[in-house]
Short mmCIF file of C-alpha atoms in Angstrom, two decimals:
data_model
loop_
_atom_site.label_atom_id
_atom_site.label_comp_id
_atom_site.label_asym_id
_atom_site.label_seq_id
_atom_site.Cartn_x
_atom_site.Cartn_y
_atom_site.Cartn_z
CA MET A 13 0.04 0.06 0.08
CA THR A 14 1.22 3.34 -0.83
CA ARG A 15 1.81 5.62 2.11
CA SER A 16 0.13 8.87 2.38
CA MET A 17 2.00 12.26 2.30
CA THR A 18 1.58 15.47 4.75
CA GLN A 19 3.42 18.49 5.38
CA ASN A 20 5.28 16.51 8.23
CA SER A 21 7.29 14.21 6.01
CA GLU A 22 10.08 13.23 7.69
CA ILE A 23 12.66 13.60 4.96
CA LEU A 24 12.51 14.01 1.25
CA CYS A 25 14.77 12.08 -0.90
CA ILE A 26 15.06 14.20 -4.33
CA GLY A 27 17.24 12.43 -7.34
CA SER A 28 17.87 9.56 -9.28
CA VAL A 29 15.42 6.39 -8.43
CA LEU A 30 16.25 3.73 -10.90
CA TRP A 31 17.32 0.17 -11.42
CA ASP A 32 20.84 -0.88 -10.46
CA VAL A 33 22.29 -3.66 -12.72
CA ILE A 34 25.31 -4.85 -11.16
CA GLY A 35 27.93 -7.52 -12.00
CA ARG A 36 30.18 -8.70 -9.17
CA SER A 37 33.21 -11.02 -9.19
CA ALA A 38 35.46 -12.29 -6.71
CA SER A 39 38.33 -12.14 -9.15
CA VAL A 40 40.62 -9.12 -9.68
CA MET A 41 39.54 -7.43 -12.76
CA ARG A 42 41.27 -5.18 -15.39
CA GLN A 43 40.01 -3.54 -18.93
CA GLY A 44 39.14 -6.48 -21.05
CA SER A 45 38.48 -8.92 -18.46
CA ASP A 46 35.96 -11.86 -18.74
CA VAL A 47 35.08 -13.60 -15.44
CA PRO A 48 32.77 -15.77 -13.87
CA GLY A 49 30.33 -13.59 -11.28
CA ARG A 50 26.89 -12.78 -10.53
CA ILE A 51 24.79 -10.06 -12.20
CA THR A 52 21.91 -8.77 -10.10
CA ARG A 53 19.30 -5.91 -10.80
CA LEU A 54 17.83 -4.18 -7.56
CA PRO A 55 16.31 -0.60 -6.89
CA GLY A 56 19.04 1.89 -7.01
CA GLY A 57 20.16 5.30 -7.65
CA VAL A 58 21.51 7.79 -5.34
CA ALA A 59 18.20 9.08 -3.83
CA MET A 60 17.00 5.33 -3.56
CA ASN A 61 20.08 4.23 -1.91
CA ILE A 62 19.61 6.90 0.67
CA ALA A 63 15.93 6.33 1.20
CA MET A 64 16.59 2.47 1.68
CA THR A 65 19.11 3.10 4.45
CA LEU A 66 16.72 5.74 6.17
CA VAL A 67 13.99 3.26 6.14
CA ARG A 68 16.19 0.80 7.78
CA PHE A 69 16.85 3.35 10.85
CA GLY A 70 13.26 4.02 11.25
CA MET A 71 12.47 7.04 9.16
CA THR A 72 9.79 7.33 6.31
CA PRO A 73 11.61 8.94 3.24
CA THR A 74 9.36 10.76 0.50
CA LEU A 75 10.65 10.51 -3.04
CA LEU A 76 10.64 13.12 -5.51
CA THR A 77 12.04 11.64 -8.54
CA ALA A 78 11.10 10.81 -12.46
CA ILE A 79 10.09 7.40 -13.12
CA GLY A 80 8.66 6.27 -16.61
CA ARG A 81 5.19 4.69 -17.11
CA ASP A 82 6.77 1.41 -18.54
CA PRO A 83 6.65 -1.60 -17.19
CA GLU A 84 10.05 -1.27 -15.34
CA GLY A 85 8.89 1.87 -13.85
CA ASP A 86 5.49 0.17 -12.47
CA GLU A 87 7.90 -2.56 -10.75
CA LEU A 88 10.18 -0.13 -9.22
CA VAL A 89 7.50 2.37 -8.09
CA HIS A 90 5.65 -0.91 -6.44
CA SER A 91 9.23 -1.90 -4.91
CA CYS A 92 9.72 1.52 -3.32
CA ALA A 93 6.28 1.48 -1.70
CA ARG A 94 6.64 -1.88 -0.42
CA LEU A 95 9.92 -1.01 1.16
CA GLY A 96 8.20 1.50 3.03
CA MET A 97 8.73 4.85 1.04
CA VAL A 98 6.16 7.63 -0.05
CA THR A 99 5.84 7.21 -3.71
CA ASP A 100 2.77 9.34 -4.49
CA LEU A 101 4.39 12.26 -5.50
CA ILE A 102 6.78 10.92 -8.05
CA TYR A 103 6.81 12.44 -11.49
CA ARG A 104 5.62 9.57 -13.77
CA SER A 105 6.27 10.36 -17.40
CA GLN A 106 4.65 9.03 -20.52
CA ASP A 107 7.26 9.47 -22.99
CA LEU A 108 10.56 8.96 -20.89
CA PRO A 109 11.58 5.64 -19.96
CA THR A 110 12.94 4.40 -16.43
CA ASP A 111 16.65 5.34 -15.81
CA ARG A 112 19.17 2.58 -14.95
CA TYR A 113 22.65 2.08 -13.80
CA MET A 114 25.07 -0.67 -14.87
CA ALA A 115 28.29 -1.13 -12.81
CA VAL A 116 30.81 -3.83 -12.94
CA GLU A 117 32.96 -4.97 -9.62
CA GLY A 118 35.88 -7.00 -9.07
CA ALA A 119 38.01 -7.88 -5.87
CA ASN A 120 39.72 -5.10 -6.52
CA GLY A 121 36.97 -2.56 -6.56
CA LEU A 122 34.68 -0.79 -8.85
CA ILE A 123 35.94 -1.61 -12.50
CA ALA A 124 33.48 0.69 -14.50
CA ALA A 125 30.07 1.96 -14.25
CA ILE A 126 27.44 4.07 -16.32
CA ALA A 127 24.85 5.94 -15.04
CA ASP A 128 21.85 6.52 -17.48
CA ALA A 129 19.84 9.06 -15.87
CA HIS A 130 18.51 10.91 -18.96
CA SER A 131 14.97 10.60 -17.85
CA LEU A 132 15.39 12.55 -14.34
CA GLU A 133 17.52 14.93 -16.42
CA ALA A 134 14.99 15.51 -18.96
CA ALA A 135 12.07 15.85 -16.23
CA GLY A 136 13.82 18.80 -14.56
CA ALA A 137 11.91 20.98 -12.51
CA LYS A 138 8.88 18.78 -12.53
CA ILE A 139 9.94 16.73 -9.93
CA LEU A 140 9.88 19.65 -7.50
CA ARG A 141 6.27 20.69 -8.05
CA PRO A 142 5.21 19.52 -4.69
CA LEU A 143 7.61 21.75 -3.24
CA MET A 144 6.59 24.70 -5.22
CA HIS A 145 2.47 24.27 -5.32
CA GLY A 146 2.04 21.55 -2.65
CA PRO A 147 1.20 19.43 -0.85
CA LEU A 148 4.77 19.79 0.59
CA GLY A 149 5.52 23.42 0.52
CA TYR A 150 4.93 26.60 -1.36
CA GLU A 151 7.60 29.37 -2.20
CA ASN A 152 5.70 31.64 0.77
CA THR A 153 5.75 28.50 3.04
CA PRO A 154 8.39 26.40 2.32
CA PHE A 155 9.42 23.02 3.51
CA GLU A 156 10.92 23.02 6.84
CA GLY A 157 12.43 19.22 7.36
CA PRO A 158 15.50 17.53 6.06
CA ILE A 159 16.20 16.91 2.30
CA ALA A 160 18.49 14.67 0.60
CA LEU A 161 19.50 15.79 -2.42
CA ASP A 162 21.83 14.23 -5.08
CA GLY A 163 23.81 15.58 -8.01
CA ASN A 164 22.17 13.39 -10.80
CA LEU A 165 19.79 16.58 -11.38
CA THR A 166 21.20 19.11 -13.90
CA LEU A 167 23.51 21.75 -12.90
CA ASN A 168 20.96 24.44 -13.79
CA LEU A 169 18.12 22.68 -11.86
CA LEU A 170 20.66 22.40 -8.85
CA GLU A 171 21.25 26.16 -9.20
CA GLU A 172 17.49 26.87 -9.25
CA ILE A 173 17.28 24.93 -5.96
CA ALA A 174 20.05 26.68 -4.20
CA GLN A 175 18.39 30.24 -5.10
CA SER A 176 14.87 29.16 -4.92
CA PRO A 177 12.61 30.31 -1.59
CA ALA A 178 10.74 26.71 -1.48
CA PHE A 179 14.31 25.44 -0.05
CA ALA A 180 15.24 28.37 2.17
CA SER A 181 13.92 26.74 5.18
CA ALA A 182 15.17 23.04 4.40
CA ASP A 183 18.17 21.22 6.15
CA LEU A 184 19.84 20.29 2.73
CA ARG A 185 22.17 17.31 2.59
CA VAL A 186 23.87 17.26 -0.61
CA ALA A 187 25.64 14.29 -2.38
CA PRO A 188 27.37 14.40 -5.89
CA ALA A 189 26.36 11.12 -7.06
CA SER A 190 29.72 10.52 -8.53
CA PRO A 191 33.08 12.34 -9.16
CA GLY A 192 32.08 13.11 -12.60
CA LYS A 193 29.18 15.04 -11.13
CA ALA A 194 31.07 16.61 -8.14
CA GLU A 195 31.19 20.36 -10.02
CA ARG A 196 27.39 20.10 -9.84
CA LEU A 197 27.48 20.90 -6.39
CA LEU A 198 29.33 24.17 -6.67
CA PRO A 199 25.89 26.18 -6.15
CA PHE A 200 25.76 24.79 -2.90
CA LEU A 201 29.54 25.43 -1.98
CA LYS A 202 28.50 28.73 -0.12
CA HIS A 203 25.00 28.03 0.65
CA ALA A 204 23.67 28.92 4.05
CA ARG A 205 21.87 25.62 4.88
CA ALA A 206 23.78 23.16 3.02
CA THR A 207 25.61 20.08 4.46
CA LEU A 208 27.85 18.55 1.65
CA TYR A 209 28.71 14.60 1.64
CA VAL A 210 32.02 14.02 -0.86
CA ASN A 211 34.82 11.59 -1.00
CA LEU A 212 38.45 12.82 -1.38
CA GLU A 213 38.15 12.86 -4.92
CA GLU A 214 35.18 14.91 -5.18
CA ALA A 215 36.45 17.51 -2.42
CA GLY A 216 39.57 17.93 -4.78
CA LEU A 217 37.31 18.71 -7.85
CA LEU A 218 35.33 21.22 -5.74
CA CYS A 219 38.51 22.70 -4.67
CA GLN A 220 40.40 22.55 -7.78
CA ARG A 221 43.46 20.98 -6.01
CA GLU A 222 44.51 17.51 -4.71
CA PHE A 223 44.18 16.31 -0.79
CA THR A 224 45.90 13.56 0.87
CA ASP A 225 43.47 12.99 3.63
CA SER A 226 39.71 13.66 4.53
CA GLU A 227 40.86 16.22 7.40
CA SER A 228 42.71 18.62 5.11
CA ALA A 229 39.96 18.25 2.40
CA ALA A 230 37.04 19.11 4.56
CA GLN A 231 39.45 22.45 5.49
CA GLY A 232 39.64 22.88 2.05
CA LEU A 233 35.86 23.09 1.58
CA LEU A 234 35.54 25.00 4.61
CA ASP A 235 37.96 27.56 3.43
CA ARG A 236 36.31 27.60 0.17
CA GLY A 237 32.85 28.78 2.17
CA ALA A 238 30.99 25.83 2.82
CA LEU A 239 28.91 25.53 6.02
CA ARG A 240 29.24 21.99 6.92
CA VAL A 241 30.95 19.23 5.10
CA LEU A 242 31.44 15.31 5.50
CA VAL A 243 34.57 13.74 3.45
CA THR A 244 35.30 10.19 3.50
CA ASP A 245 38.57 8.50 2.22
CA GLY A 246 37.44 4.76 1.95
CA GLY A 247 38.94 2.48 4.73
CA ASN A 248 41.27 5.40 5.58
CA SER A 249 39.42 8.19 7.54
CA ALA A 250 36.25 10.30 7.43
CA THR A 251 35.80 14.16 8.57
CA VAL A 252 32.97 16.00 9.77
CA GLY A 253 34.11 19.79 9.54
CA SER A 254 32.26 23.06 10.11
CA ALA A 255 33.41 26.84 11.43
CA GLU A 256 33.03 25.32 14.85
CA SER A 257 34.89 22.33 14.94
CA VAL A 258 36.65 19.48 12.57
CA LEU A 259 36.51 15.73 13.51
CA THR A 260 37.97 13.02 12.21
CA GLN A 261 37.60 9.04 12.55
CA LYS A 262 38.77 5.94 11.06
CA PRO A 263 36.30 3.19 10.03
CA PRO A 264 36.19 -0.18 11.15
CA SER A 265 38.40 -2.63 9.16
CA VAL A 266 36.23 -5.21 7.10
CA LEU A 267 36.72 -7.43 4.17
CA VAL A 268 35.41 -5.41 1.03
CA THR A 269 33.00 -7.46 -1.09
CA ARG A 270 30.85 -4.52 -2.44
CA VAL A 271 31.41 -0.99 -2.97
CA THR A 272 28.38 0.61 -4.97
CA GLY A 273 26.17 2.28 -2.68
CA ALA A 274 28.94 2.52 0.21
CA GLY A 275 28.78 6.42 0.38
CA ASP A 276 24.74 6.82 -0.04
CA THR A 277 24.87 4.36 2.95
CA PHE A 278 27.13 6.60 4.99
CA MET A 279 24.98 9.66 4.32
CA ALA A 280 21.75 8.16 5.02
CA ALA A 281 23.07 6.59 8.39
CA HIS A 282 24.51 9.81 9.47
CA ILE A 283 21.31 11.74 8.60
CA ALA A 284 19.57 9.29 10.65
CA ALA A 285 21.73 9.36 13.75
CA GLU A 286 21.26 13.24 13.86
CA ALA A 287 17.84 13.01 13.30
CA SER A 288 17.79 10.92 16.45
CA GLY A 289 19.73 13.17 18.42
CA ALA A 290 23.29 11.96 18.04
CA ASP A 291 26.29 14.28 18.51
CA ASN A 292 28.92 15.04 15.89
CA ASP A 293 30.97 12.03 17.22
CA ALA A 294 28.26 9.57 17.58
CA ALA A 295 26.81 10.42 14.15
CA LEU A 296 30.10 9.89 12.34
CA LYS A 297 30.89 6.77 14.29
CA ARG A 298 27.40 5.18 13.45
CA ALA A 299 27.69 6.35 9.77
CA LEU A 300 31.22 4.69 9.40
CA HIS A 301 30.04 1.28 11.18
CA SER A 302 26.83 1.36 8.68
CA ALA A 303 29.00 1.78 5.59
CA ALA A 304 31.82 -0.75 6.85
CA THR A 305 28.92 -3.30 7.50
CA TYR A 306 27.34 -2.34 3.97
CA VAL A 307 30.53 -2.89 1.92
CA SER A 308 31.17 -6.11 3.80
CA GLY A 309 28.09 -7.50 2.42
CA GLU A 310 25.67 -7.25 5.41
CA THR A 311 22.89 -4.97 6.08
CA PRO A 312 23.14 -2.05 8.43
CA LEU A 313 20.82 -1.94 11.10
#
């Protein structure tokens, strides 16, 4: 059953909701490798991955995205609703197909990936109508809760969101989706209400310089005007930084069996921890533990 939407929604997840097609092998791979493994198709996309983790932590996310009115889209919307997400405000297009993401992972990590989010990009501002024209909010009475926003939207739309009165009261949590889209977050680099979740490479792209660790990357982003940042560096460290403090922790050591979705899991776990009242130290620790559990192949709880 689809869960209904109210102005008091716990959190909005805006961005890509699509089918993840992931090929995984236990073998070390390189360009041209042809090895045995497993191929899975699961609901995915940055906004979806964040929403799935938020559900596991007891929150009820509302999805704002674009999904086609094709059989794949119907199946995807049904899966989202069955998982406990609010789906009745998703923009459903007759003309645009449901988006897909395809990745290949080996024992040595992510080998290659292609994100086909063209329908989300083509839908543009249509996915934001519930925030502009109700029921979630209006420009003169904006939504006041947390919003998880991903960089699969176009740069023009992200610039519009950064300046829009409809987002002026929200607690914006923003992720770039991939290093290739990191620079789409530039409109939020000096935003008064945005927390940025990036990895070391993405931080370097935003600052146009290289960093050797998460702490220096966080400080670099703060120096560029960021309000608050969380920077991850794989199994090495993660840092949460603001004008008040900069805190760095090391994640638990685990055997890595998957990587796609790890950053989204980290972000969602951190948001959920803070929503439950955790302080900086406890929220970062919980997020790192959840991400480590995820990459080890288990389900974060």
